[in-house]
């Protein structure tokens, strides 16, 4: 049994890693300009390639793909943390309105800074997004004091999301014309236009958050059993809760600051990973969810860029098509369990 | 009050600083069983939760082996005390072996990976409770009786000195009640574990316990050996059984204790 499980974990990890490798390459090769695999390899090894091709790879596709990899993983990890926190499989940064809260604050900051013609930097965007996600999270937490049903929690989260989106729309309406194009694209979620500087910042933030989450894996394992059992095992439950809220906030803030709100990955990826591995052990789930989210987003971004080329779809459009059905499946299986 | 392994001294318990049960004085020697009995809502669970440090105590002290339990570190408590509460353990996608394995949590390293010794402890605990055959079964697919025993195995795997059980037998049929209590008895005999539990089955509580604490709303009523406590008249009074109910019970030949 144990042997069998170990083999299943190893195979699952292999599938994830190979899948990511495959889609990473596909994302770099496929696009409005087709690039052959040999060109990609030679531009990495520093051999002679055409300047345009090299520029497309090194300045556009590669940073974008790296960003999709990092943020996709962050998204799934953030969703996993929220699901653990609420003991609720359909919790996630988008579903609970946390992304929208972050979006609202980032939009406010953008309009304000652009109005004063100050250049935005990554740190201020992340801070604004973190602030916004904490506001939404605060509202969600206030409501969970009165609401315990899993679907009601989500309904409340969606409402918070709508309120924040409405405020964002108002802000955008009052923004000067030149800003709107920029804001509009971002507020629907997109990975386009990532620069290496942005990738560096998000890599540092997400890596730091990932390490902290991983260090908490034993405590999360105990927390999964329920509050009183976690307490009995010596876990400081209130401290752990605060840590989960902050970490999931940092992760969603990072995503929103760079790519805007992206729907459903945070719910779908952890669920699929759970089914794939057949376990909820955090020590496996944390790295696996990260990889799963990355793979999911690499796949979706490839479609978003190429399905109706030359025009590009919003990333959320694609993630919703693949992610929302997963949520429906979870809701149905949740009902079945309650009846039993 | 010397000789007690576990001792409550002027203990008041409740929620948000409002006492539900006040001024409890009781204790139990090492390797003995203490049962809490009393009507629904008398505060049995509240007392157990407070002893298990799930709830903050309103007033008074609790001692474990003459050390103040309330001031011990969470880690220290976790190696001395195991609990089996009415709150269901969320065993999502876990086998019974995994669930019992969580009992080893206080002893594992930073990432909580079970070592050889932990695996042996899990196996021994499951054999003691006779659930070794459930090792690879999904925890959510077993019966209530099996689940309670797996949970007991989990508590044993934690290698505690004292176990807190909140109504452990309430949803079990008579065979599983007996089976469960026989394991509790065996634990007490073989491992010298102290047990504090709440029970609704007065007849069983009277037979298996060394001491009984009667809770009757707001305060503790009697505390003593089963012989001292289990008087017919007194039990009727404790549970508020009036003349009419008494007559009905006698007419139908229902034994209250």
XYZ file of C-alpha atoms in Angstrom:
597
model
C 0.000 0.000 0.000
C 2.642 2.429 1.048
C 4.766 1.391 -1.895
C 1.810 1.892 -4.220
C 1.162 5.341 -2.879
C 4.773 6.359 -3.250
C 4.771 5.250 -6.875
C 1.578 7.228 -7.480
C 3.172 10.373 -6.017
C 6.313 9.971 -8.086
C 4.388 9.386 -11.309
C 2.114 12.351 -10.596
C 5.073 14.647 -9.975
C 6.745 13.391 -13.137
C 3.619 14.102 -15.173
C 3.419 17.618 -13.759
C 7.082 18.396 -14.368
C 7.103 16.944 -17.893
C 3.849 18.764 -18.679
C 5.303 22.049 -17.493
C 8.458 21.451 -19.527
C 6.413 20.692 -22.631
C 4.095 23.682 -22.321
C 6.962 25.978 -21.390
C 8.590 25.179 -24.718
C 5.299 25.331 -26.632
C 4.559 28.752 -25.141
C 7.885 30.041 -26.357
C 7.661 28.450 -29.820
C 4.053 29.064 -30.778
C 2.706 32.531 -31.475
C 2.129 35.032 -34.254
C 5.732 34.392 -35.225
C 6.489 30.668 -35.227
C 9.854 29.869 -33.764
C 11.506 26.521 -34.239
C 12.808 24.526 -31.320
C 16.347 24.706 -32.663
C 16.166 28.522 -32.710
C 15.052 28.519 -29.079
C 17.899 26.216 -28.123
C 20.495 28.207 -30.019
C 19.390 31.512 -28.552
C 19.791 29.998 -25.070
C 23.182 28.562 -25.794
C 24.240 31.914 -27.245
C 24.616 30.723 -30.832
C 23.857 32.931 -33.799
C 20.130 33.571 -34.383
C 18.322 36.373 -36.127
C 18.063 39.509 -33.977
C 14.248 39.655 -34.241
C 13.840 36.049 -33.231
C 16.216 36.471 -30.345
C 14.394 39.565 -29.198
C 10.996 37.858 -29.397
C 12.280 34.950 -27.341
C 14.297 36.818 -24.749
C 12.218 39.977 -24.320
C 8.654 38.856 -24.936
C 7.914 35.152 -24.840
C 10.398 33.934 -22.265
C 9.601 36.520 -19.563
C 5.904 36.058 -20.218
C 6.122 32.278 -19.925
C 8.200 32.575 -16.765
C 5.586 34.934 -15.313
C 2.791 32.497 -16.202
C 4.738 29.721 -14.482
C 5.303 31.728 -11.283
C 1.906 33.387 -11.035
C -0.022 30.261 -12.001
C 1.662 28.410 -9.181
C 1.046 31.274 -6.779
C -2.616 31.305 -7.746
C -3.110 27.617 -7.029
C -1.164 27.855 -3.777
C -3.222 30.806 -2.635
C -6.389 28.870 -3.430
C -5.087 25.833 -1.592
C -4.391 27.929 1.509
C -7.868 29.449 1.471
C -9.469 26.028 1.023
C -7.495 24.762 3.987
C -8.411 27.805 6.035
C -12.156 27.502 5.470
C -12.218 23.688 5.242
C -14.036 24.429 2.010
C -13.034 23.015 -1.387
C -14.480 25.901 -3.426
C -12.760 28.731 -1.598
C -10.266 30.647 -3.692
C -8.952 34.174 -4.147
C -11.270 34.935 -7.065
C -14.377 33.211 -5.734
C -14.120 34.942 -2.353
C -13.693 38.393 -3.893
C -10.139 38.753 -2.658
C -8.720 39.287 -6.152
C -11.374 41.912 -6.802
C -10.510 43.775 -3.623
C -6.875 43.765 -4.659
C -7.853 44.891 -8.147
C -9.824 47.804 -6.736
C -6.894 49.101 -4.714
C -4.430 48.656 -7.562
C -6.769 50.530 -9.926
C -7.065 53.352 -7.395
C -3.294 53.559 -7.079
C -2.762 53.403 -10.844
C -5.203 56.198 -11.567
C -3.788 58.310 -8.760
C -0.179 57.797 -9.813
C -0.883 58.261 -13.521
C -2.818 61.413 -12.692
C 0.272 62.788 -10.958
C 2.462 61.346 -13.713
C 4.491 59.320 -11.261
C 5.917 56.081 -12.552
C 4.501 52.953 -10.922
C 6.863 50.404 -9.480
C 6.220 46.771 -8.673
C 6.538 47.142 -4.917
C 3.865 49.827 -4.632
C 1.516 47.781 -6.811
C 1.988 44.695 -4.682
C 1.452 46.686 -1.493
C -1.760 48.206 -2.847
C -2.969 44.785 -3.964
C -2.108 43.279 -0.578
C -4.003 46.051 1.174
C -7.031 45.454 -1.060
C -6.975 41.705 -0.603
C -6.849 42.138 3.170
C -9.931 44.408 3.015
C -11.899 41.757 1.123
C -10.579 39.009 3.366
C -11.661 41.037 6.395
C -15.212 41.227 5.087
C -15.257 37.514 4.292
C -14.000 36.690 7.794
C -16.643 38.936 9.366
C -19.316 37.091 7.464
C -18.060 33.628 8.322
C -18.865 34.416 11.947
C -22.526 34.218 11.020
C -22.467 31.923 8.008
C -21.198 28.396 8.145
C -22.576 26.899 4.954
C -20.027 26.351 2.238
C -22.142 27.665 -0.619
C -23.317 30.757 1.279
C -19.715 31.705 1.957
C -19.053 31.623 -1.762
C -22.189 33.647 -2.556
C -21.008 36.318 -0.117
C -17.548 36.273 -1.655
C -18.988 36.709 -5.136
C -21.041 39.673 -3.889
C -17.954 41.295 -2.398
C -16.252 40.695 -5.724
C -19.065 42.475 -7.559
C -18.974 45.458 -5.231
C -15.222 45.817 -5.667
C -15.500 45.407 -9.450
C -18.219 48.072 -9.563
C -16.004 50.487 -7.659
C -13.149 49.645 -10.010
C -15.372 50.375 -13.012
C -16.273 53.757 -11.520
C -12.600 54.549 -10.985
C -11.822 53.602 -14.572
C -14.678 55.738 -15.869
C -13.186 58.783 -14.202
C -9.659 58.026 -15.350
C -8.275 60.077 -18.216
C -8.533 58.547 -21.671
C -4.924 57.579 -22.092
C -4.934 55.409 -18.991
C -8.073 53.499 -19.853
C -6.629 51.172 -22.462
C -3.923 50.075 -20.087
C -6.268 49.662 -17.129
C -8.915 47.904 -19.115
C -6.656 45.141 -20.298
C -5.163 44.592 -16.901
C -8.453 44.647 -14.990
C -9.656 41.616 -16.924
C -6.536 39.615 -16.383
C -3.694 39.237 -18.832
C -0.120 38.042 -18.845
C 0.904 40.243 -21.736
C 3.733 42.729 -21.547
C 5.711 41.109 -18.725
C 9.238 42.448 -18.337
C 12.229 40.734 -16.768
C 12.205 43.257 -13.922
C 8.652 42.305 -13.025
C 9.488 38.617 -13.290
C 12.375 39.074 -10.857
C 10.180 40.789 -8.274
C 7.400 38.214 -8.487
C 9.891 35.368 -8.350
C 11.329 36.692 -5.091
C 7.946 37.355 -3.464
C 6.362 34.071 -4.529
C 9.446 32.033 -3.646
C 9.546 33.563 -0.168
C 5.840 32.890 0.381
C 6.236 29.349 -0.927
C 9.063 28.588 1.502
C 7.076 29.888 4.468
C 4.000 27.878 3.435
C 6.132 24.783 3.070
C 7.606 25.290 6.531
C 4.055 25.377 7.894
C 3.133 22.077 6.260
C 3.152 20.034 9.464
C 0.882 22.514 11.199
C -1.425 22.638 8.184
C -1.612 18.863 8.304
C -2.878 19.017 11.889
C -5.220 21.908 11.058
C -6.816 19.739 8.358
C -8.146 17.389 11.025
C -10.190 20.100 12.725
C -9.514 22.809 15.297
C -9.740 20.824 18.502
C -7.521 18.019 17.274
C -4.970 20.533 16.001
C -4.984 22.241 19.393
C -4.535 18.931 21.173
C -1.497 18.227 19.045
C 0.097 21.422 20.250
C -0.608 23.662 17.249
C -1.181 27.334 17.932
C -4.314 27.531 15.826
C -4.896 31.286 15.989
C -1.307 32.020 14.950
C -1.566 29.526 12.108
C -4.807 31.139 10.925
C -3.198 34.574 10.818
C -0.267 33.156 8.866
C -2.580 31.514 6.324
C -4.519 34.746 5.803
C -1.344 36.801 5.330
C 0.329 34.283 3.014
C -2.705 33.777 0.808
C -3.094 37.570 0.729
C 0.530 38.078 -0.353
C 0.188 35.467 -3.078
C -3.082 36.813 -4.484
C -1.727 40.372 -4.231
C 1.294 39.395 -6.301
C -0.909 37.885 -8.991
C -3.289 40.825 -9.193
C -0.511 43.407 -9.181
C 1.115 41.883 -12.260
C -1.592 40.064 -14.180
C -4.911 41.262 -12.818
C -7.559 38.967 -11.377
C -7.546 35.467 -12.861
C -10.554 33.305 -12.278
C -10.976 29.723 -11.071
C -7.372 28.486 -11.250
C -7.184 28.759 -7.457
C -10.112 26.366 -7.088
C -9.693 24.049 -10.039
C -5.967 23.324 -9.850
C -5.827 22.223 -6.167
C -8.910 20.068 -6.656
C -7.508 18.296 -9.695
C -4.186 17.825 -7.914
C -5.942 16.356 -4.877
C -7.687 13.827 -7.107
C -4.493 13.069 -8.997
C -2.438 12.388 -5.864
C -5.264 10.894 -3.796
C -4.141 12.703 -0.673
C -4.472 16.025 1.109
C -1.107 15.869 2.839
C 0.238 19.449 2.744
C 3.827 18.342 2.347
C 2.866 16.889 -1.053
C 0.002 19.226 -1.867
C 2.007 22.448 -1.498
C 4.586 21.718 -4.222
C 2.072 19.762 -6.305
C -0.522 22.552 -6.254
C 2.128 25.032 -7.282
C 3.158 22.887 -10.245
C -0.460 22.106 -11.100
C -1.403 25.784 -11.141
C 1.602 26.541 -13.334
C 0.704 23.826 -15.803
C -2.945 24.904 -15.880
C -1.991 28.525 -16.573
C 0.660 27.671 -19.164
C -1.965 25.660 -21.013
C -4.598 28.411 -20.736
C -2.210 31.188 -21.735
C -1.162 29.242 -24.805
C -4.821 29.073 -25.849
C -5.483 32.692 -24.908
C -2.693 33.881 -27.163
C -3.261 31.627 -30.134
C -6.881 30.539 -30.340
C -8.088 33.675 -32.113
C -4.745 35.112 -33.139
C -3.866 37.857 -33.837
C -6.358 39.100 -31.233
C -5.672 37.842 -27.724
C -8.252 36.505 -25.289
C -8.305 37.505 -21.622
C -6.657 34.817 -19.591
C -9.720 34.654 -17.311
C -11.918 33.815 -20.271
C -9.914 30.676 -20.891
C -9.380 29.700 -17.251
C -13.111 30.089 -16.592
C -14.011 27.737 -19.421
C -11.816 25.003 -17.962
C -12.077 25.939 -14.295
C -15.748 26.668 -13.717
C -16.946 23.142 -14.611
C -14.572 21.804 -11.949
C -16.297 24.031 -9.385
C -19.672 22.653 -10.432
C -18.383 19.101 -10.022
C -17.049 19.927 -6.547
C -20.382 21.460 -5.498
C -22.233 18.347 -6.613
C -19.919 15.900 -4.911
C -20.110 18.056 -1.773
C -23.884 17.573 -1.684
C -23.552 13.850 -2.018
C -21.221 13.695 0.944
C -23.603 15.644 3.147
C -26.444 13.257 2.414
C -24.395 10.279 3.407
C -5.986 15.712 48.137
C -2.561 14.153 47.709
C -2.070 11.020 45.643
C -4.095 12.418 42.804
C -2.474 12.349 39.396
C -5.035 14.719 37.967
C -6.559 17.381 40.182
C -9.021 20.238 39.599
C -8.941 22.931 42.248
C -11.803 25.417 42.437
C -12.250 25.049 38.692
C -14.884 27.196 36.978
C -15.494 26.643 33.290
C -17.621 28.393 30.707
C -17.676 30.545 27.602
C -16.385 34.103 27.216
C -15.634 34.407 30.913
C -19.195 33.455 31.914
C -19.100 30.327 34.051
C -21.332 27.395 33.109
C -20.111 25.184 35.922
C -18.409 26.712 38.969
C -16.097 25.687 41.801
C -15.265 22.134 40.842
C -12.979 20.184 43.146
C -12.141 16.690 42.037
C -9.244 14.442 41.171
C -8.245 10.997 40.036
C -5.292 8.743 40.765
C -2.943 7.517 38.070
C -4.298 4.633 36.033
C -7.896 5.081 37.174
C -11.084 5.973 35.336
C -13.164 9.034 36.214
C -16.591 9.418 34.625
C -18.676 12.568 34.398
C -22.397 11.984 34.450
C -25.363 14.335 34.501
C -28.285 15.524 32.399
C -27.878 17.051 28.935
C -26.609 20.617 29.149
C -25.126 20.129 32.602
C -21.706 21.124 31.304
C -19.939 17.778 30.906
C -18.465 18.695 27.540
C -17.544 22.166 28.768
C -15.581 20.670 31.658
C -13.800 18.202 29.373
C -12.977 20.869 26.785
C -11.526 23.092 29.495
C -9.413 20.294 30.934
C -8.179 19.532 27.411
C -7.274 23.234 27.057
C -9.662 23.735 24.170
C -11.471 26.396 26.193
C -9.855 28.904 28.493
C -10.666 28.276 32.118
C -12.769 30.952 33.855
C -11.240 30.458 37.306
C -9.331 27.885 39.332
C -6.500 25.515 38.558
C -5.891 22.130 36.998
C -2.901 20.040 38.008
C -1.309 17.147 36.199
C 1.190 15.288 38.351
C 1.422 18.367 40.624
C 2.356 20.615 37.680
C -0.020 23.361 36.599
C -1.597 22.066 33.398
C -2.763 25.503 32.346
C 0.791 26.822 32.268
C 2.364 23.936 30.372
C 3.532 24.483 26.803
C 1.204 23.209 24.113
C 3.868 20.741 23.046
C 4.272 19.322 26.527
C 0.526 18.836 26.878
C 0.377 17.134 23.496
C 2.732 14.400 24.669
C 0.828 13.851 27.923
C -2.790 14.180 26.957
C -4.839 12.711 24.110
C -8.431 13.626 23.365
C -11.362 12.012 21.605
C -14.041 14.655 21.291
C -17.500 14.796 19.809
C -16.141 17.045 17.072
C -15.638 14.803 14.079
C -12.127 14.462 12.836
C -11.929 15.610 9.225
C -10.226 12.655 7.643
C -10.395 13.849 4.064
C -8.784 11.295 1.761
C -7.053 9.588 4.667
C -6.794 5.910 5.385
C -7.390 4.713 8.947
C -3.652 4.147 9.219
C -3.078 7.815 8.307
C -5.566 8.924 10.961
C -3.880 6.853 13.665
C -0.564 8.208 12.378
C -1.658 11.757 13.188
C -1.453 10.713 16.834
C 2.326 10.611 16.405
C 2.372 14.287 15.487
C 3.998 15.518 18.720
C 6.891 13.085 18.255
C 7.720 13.598 14.576
C 10.252 16.047 13.187
C 9.739 19.435 11.603
C 7.942 18.134 8.528
C 5.919 15.500 10.316
C 7.219 12.489 8.422
C 6.615 9.220 10.286
C 9.760 7.288 11.191
C 10.120 3.563 11.828
C 9.353 3.947 15.522
C 6.228 5.962 14.747
C 5.040 3.335 12.294
C 5.547 0.658 14.928
C 3.558 2.697 17.470
C 0.728 3.068 14.940
C 0.716 -0.667 14.252
C 0.761 -1.561 17.956
C -2.046 0.870 18.767
C -4.195 -0.502 15.967
C -3.568 -4.057 17.093
C -4.444 -3.209 20.686
C -7.794 -1.787 19.569
C -8.257 -4.601 17.039
C -8.494 -2.375 13.982
C -5.274 -3.511 12.319
C -7.314 -4.876 9.405
C -8.648 -1.373 8.725
C -5.140 0.028 8.154
C -5.639 0.755 4.436
C -9.362 1.484 4.483
C -10.637 4.991 3.765
C -11.493 6.705 7.063
C -14.722 8.186 5.681
C -16.046 4.769 4.623
C -16.013 2.887 7.916
C -18.880 2.493 10.400
C -19.381 4.620 13.528
C -18.206 1.806 15.773
C -15.061 1.299 13.752
C -14.465 5.030 13.610
C -14.553 5.401 17.393
C -12.073 2.561 17.761
C -9.758 4.017 15.134
C -9.933 7.296 17.023
C -9.073 5.480 20.233
C -6.115 3.863 18.477
C -5.067 7.344 17.418
C -5.212 8.500 21.040
C -3.151 5.482 22.119
C -0.569 6.095 19.394
C -0.087 9.526 20.943
C 1.344 7.628 23.926
C -0.396 9.796 26.526
C -0.527 9.575 30.301
C -4.121 10.723 30.349
C -6.959 10.438 27.842
C -10.014 12.669 27.668
C -13.071 11.039 26.066
C -16.252 13.013 25.422
C -19.244 10.664 25.192
C -17.185 8.038 23.384
C -19.906 5.394 23.360
C -23.025 7.453 22.666
C -23.615 6.408 19.072
C -22.466 2.836 19.335
C -24.577 -0.281 19.575
C -24.223 -2.453 22.664
C -21.590 -4.733 21.177
C -19.426 -1.817 20.109
C -19.954 -0.091 23.467
C -18.621 -3.159 25.241
C -15.790 -3.536 22.783
C -14.790 0.104 23.201
C -14.913 0.025 26.978
C -12.948 -3.215 27.112
C -10.128 -1.488 25.254
C -10.288 1.473 27.622
C -10.036 -0.964 30.521
C -7.122 -2.751 28.873
C -5.317 0.549 28.339
C -5.761 1.373 31.980
C -4.470 -2.033 33.061
C -1.588 -2.417 30.625
C -0.383 1.135 30.143
C -1.481 2.687 33.431
C -3.281 5.420 31.483
C -5.610 7.726 33.395
C -9.017 8.225 31.762
C -11.503 11.050 32.184
C -14.703 10.648 30.192
C -18.308 11.707 30.027
C -21.019 9.095 29.677
C -24.752 8.822 29.358
C -24.951 5.102 30.035
C -25.246 5.082 33.832
C -25.070 1.318 34.190
C -21.831 1.142 32.191
C -20.350 4.188 33.930
C -21.108 2.631 37.304
C -19.354 -0.602 36.413
C -16.230 0.660 34.667
C -15.400 3.823 36.629
C -13.277 4.166 39.736
C -14.699 7.606 40.493
C -17.794 9.423 39.341
C -18.431 13.151 39.215
C -22.059 14.221 38.980
C -22.740 17.506 37.243
C -26.071 19.199 37.654
C -26.081 22.554 35.878
C -24.007 25.331 37.479
C -22.229 23.171 40.069
C -20.915 19.709 40.763
C -23.199 17.668 42.909
C -21.574 14.516 44.148
C -18.115 13.143 43.692
C -17.100 9.697 44.840
C -16.892 6.001 44.078
C -19.698 4.461 42.030
C -21.082 2.850 45.201
C -21.291 6.197 46.951
C -22.891 7.986 44.019
C -25.166 5.483 42.346
C -28.161 5.523 44.630
C -31.534 5.179 42.983
C -33.109 8.104 44.792
C -30.164 10.350 44.067
C -29.935 9.511 40.374
C -33.647 10.236 39.961
C -33.097 13.607 41.549
C -29.963 14.309 39.492
C -31.733 13.721 36.208
C -35.000 15.302 37.361
C -37.111 12.176 37.027
C -40.475 13.067 38.572
C -43.077 10.780 40.166
C -44.971 10.327 36.935
C -41.876 9.209 35.002
C -40.849 7.021 37.908
C -44.241 5.332 37.943
C -44.055 4.811 34.207
C -40.595 3.306 34.468
C -41.718 0.971 37.251
C -44.860 -0.066 35.382
C -42.807 -1.000 32.326
C -40.012 -2.485 34.363
C -37.407 -0.042 33.019
C -34.313 0.081 35.207
C -32.922 3.572 35.598
C -29.649 2.291 36.978
